[in-house]
Structure formats: C-alpha cells, structure tokens
C-alpha cells in the first residue's frame, strides 16, 4: 500500500536508524544467511517459527497455504532487492508473474501480444542552469525546477515581472501583462517560515499566467532547494500539446536578485532583470511493468465482460545503511506499531525497557543479523502471490466462469498508483467491459498483536482470528458489498470483516491509497481486501517468515469465490451509488 508520507519516509528512517544504533552496539555477532529446505507442506503453513529461507515444492491447482508460502518466499526473497519500480529487480519479479500466467495458459493481454504493459519513464533534467547578470545558478543547488513536461516554454532573455503574492489573487496581474515574461511570486508572511507553504495549486497559477515564459516562486526561509529534487521514475504521459510556463522555486535572496529589488516592497507589475537560461526535462524508458492476462469466459454472450483482479508488484527497494533486523522489529513493535503509518519512533523510557526485553528474547532464538532490504512480503508480495494463486485455481477448473477474468499486476503503486492509473487510461480491454475490480493489497497479517489501523477516535485497532478489512465494497455498488458478505457466509469461511477504516472522512484515507481507486474513479465497482497495517509496514522487517499463510489462503479463497460469483451473475453488478469525478481528487 502506498505510503501517504513517502516524501518524509527518509527523515523518519534517520530517526529509526539512530534508535536502532543505540541497540545495535550490543546486538551480538552477525549471522550468515540461512537456507532451509523443508518437506512439502500438507496444505497448511508450517507450525512454529518460520525459516528465513525456504524453497517449496511445485504448486497445485487448489488454493493452499503451502502454495502461497512457496510463492512468497521466492517473490519476497532478498535477491529481489525490494522490487522498487524503475529497477531491474522489479522486472525480475514481474517476469516470475508473467511466467506463471503463461504456464497456466492465460491469454496475454499487455502490449503487442505480450503479458507486459510499460507505464514508466525516467524524467531527468537535461538543461537546468540560469544566469542573473554574471552569476550562474545550478538546478537543485541554487534553485528547484519543476517538470512541466515537454510543453514547457523557454525563457532565455525574458524580463522578470513581479506577479504578486501566492494565494492572493487580488494581487495577480492580467494575463496579457505577463506574456513572454518571467513571473515572480513571493510567499505571504504567514507562509515564509513554513516548509509546507509550497502546497499551492500550481495548476491554477499556471493557467492564470499561461502567457508567461516561466513562473518563479520564493522558497520558505532556510529551505534547501535540494530537498525538492525531482526527476526519476514517473508515469509515462503523452506529449503536452499546449505550451506551459516553466516553473521553479528560488531562495528569497535570489528572488530579490531576479527583480533587482526587494520583493517585499515592490508592487505587482514591477519589471526587473532579464533571466537567461532554460529548464528542460527529458524522458527515457524505465524498468517496471504491469503484467496483464485473461482467462477467457465460457459463455459466448458474457465472455466480452470482465471481472478484474489486481495487486501491485512493487515495493520500496533497499537502503545503503544496514541495520540490526531484530532491533528494528523491537523498536517498531513498541514505539511505532503501525510502521510507516506511525509518527517517527521516539521511544519513551518505558518503551525502551520493553524494547530491550524483546531484543533479549529474540537473541535467545537466533544470533543477530544486519538487514538493508525492504522485502515487501506483506506489502504487496502477499497480494501479488494471492493473485497468482487465484489465477492457478481458476485456470484449473474444468469449465471457466461465464465472464472472462482479467488479471492485472500493477507496477508503481508505491510511487502514486502509476501502474493502475496507466492501465485505466490505456486499458487493453474496453474499460466499460470491466464489471468489477477486486484489489488485493497486504493480506498476510492481521494477527491479534498487529495494530491494523486507527478508529475515527484515534484508538488503535487490532486483528484477530479470521481478520480482514473491506474497503470501498459498497461505495459504488451495494450489491457487490452484499455479495462478498454472502460468499463468506455460504462458503463458511469464518472471516471476520472490519469496516472501521472504510468510514467516510477517515484520516488514514485508505480508500485512496491503493490501486482499486483508479478503477473506482472510472465508475467500476470495487472491493479492496486487506488485513491492514502492522509494525513491519514499509520496514526491512516485512519478510515472508512473519506471514500467516493459513489466513492468507482463506482470504484467497474468499476472493476466488467472489470473482466466480460475480462472473456468473446473469446481470452486471448494479452501480447504485454516485460515481466520482474521474478527473477529481480522491476523497474518502
């Protein structure tokens, strides 16, 4: 599941690394990687502590805990290096998924007759220096450019003009007054010392000043341009037909230098110096792929409609500062029980005592080991391997469901739902032929000791036997939500549903944080299946050894039966709730 605070995750990691370092000095000898070959599971997960490494037997058509264990230990192994989108290790993971789809006889439904769709590019700055008089300013060191796409205008030699105060439209100039100029904006007094001041509506300002060559905005006082560094992996978009102003953030001192005057004292319309240079970004293909396959339906009239099942194949990679694995686990367990969804871990004296007790108990089980890889076993190795397991179960039936099943493994969910958005913007089947989408993201935990989220009042929620959160199941279709409940009851699965995090206005905003929303924004009924958060969320401790494979198999069975039921209906799932604006902002 995507981290809503991903831009600050590195800062939180630094605090965690400091806490872990205080423990690691006495953590003991490092343990070499262990490789354990177990006997074939009987269909249930191994009891007792699970191994660090495991190579399982071949999978079978039935949904079993043993199959899921075999798959996940492979998909979330250290060799995958955290499967970050835009890296070759993500491609290794998607190659495994595609090979399984091919082995199962599923029809490729990606681009050009393949199983793959390529949504990602790496946007990098090609030219990024500007000159004020004899002084040359460099991108990221002296100013922060913003990528406006291929339609960004050049501004070499254009005069600067003071265009007012950010957010105060009464100070803005008419569009014709800024044509061909560089518009300089300053922050209001209340924002000058606030690092969050740049959360402004850049689109609205750009539209107001669209005749300009560039728009330049003051940074908050003391803010380093390097902290806004962009580029890297993003979603592929079409070339921008209409030209847009280039955009950049400069320090307050350089804003004054651009104008040749103090921005706090000039009036809108004041014309300053000429700004020379250009800001240009270029796109190059990046690794990272959606994997798309179809199990054709058996009914000639209904096979042109699809039940989509999806999960995301990426995680967040690795870091270059190895830490003691058990120390991280103990710190997060006691001081940040929701992992990356918790505030930065700053243990109290009482929590430190509990952390040391946990470390001591873990040391009795095994020696210490250093770790730097965010394996993403639960997030979303559990969903990805559940997707493949369901595909094997459906492909193994003597008669396929009436409607076709569309399997989509989405890339770059962690970067902002890029893979799911790209697939919905460039579907390989008619978008209105998709009758429902079932999203699987983090379905491997939910134990009694896992903090799975917060209630509306801020109370911590915990899992338990058969625990499962349902998100969005009735937001577009009452029938779909009722159907999931009915399948659980009629199949006697014993799953206990938690709807607490699906509440309107819930501050954790889970409805907007996984791939299903890209389908829902297009009016497709969805259900998001998840066991929620835990202390290992977006940590190096999210490993296959901590997964509840029996519970995962039960959830896989629920989704399998739900997909079959929806695919077999004599009508499309009824949409009886208002559809969202497909171009609007997600709101839970």
Tab-separated table of C-alpha atoms in Angstrom, residues 59 172 194 234 266 298 304-305 432 459 469 535 539:
chain	number	residue	atom	x	y	z
A	59	UNK	CA	2.251	-25.605	-6.620
A	172	UNK	CA	-2.227	38.928	-9.553
A	194	UNK	CA	6.508	27.137	6.781
A	234	UNK	CA	7.256	8.640	-13.102
A	266	UNK	CA	7.603	46.243	-4.858
A	298	UNK	CA	-17.098	-19.800	-21.159
A	304	UNK	CA	-16.717	-9.952	-23.555
A	305	UNK	CA	-17.223	-8.698	-19.977
A	432	UNK	CA	-16.695	-0.243	-19.799
A	459	UNK	CA	-7.986	4.303	19.148
A	469	UNK	CA	-10.693	-5.260	6.322
A	535	UNK	CA	4.695	-2.618	12.803
A	539	UNK	CA	10.281	-1.601	7.164
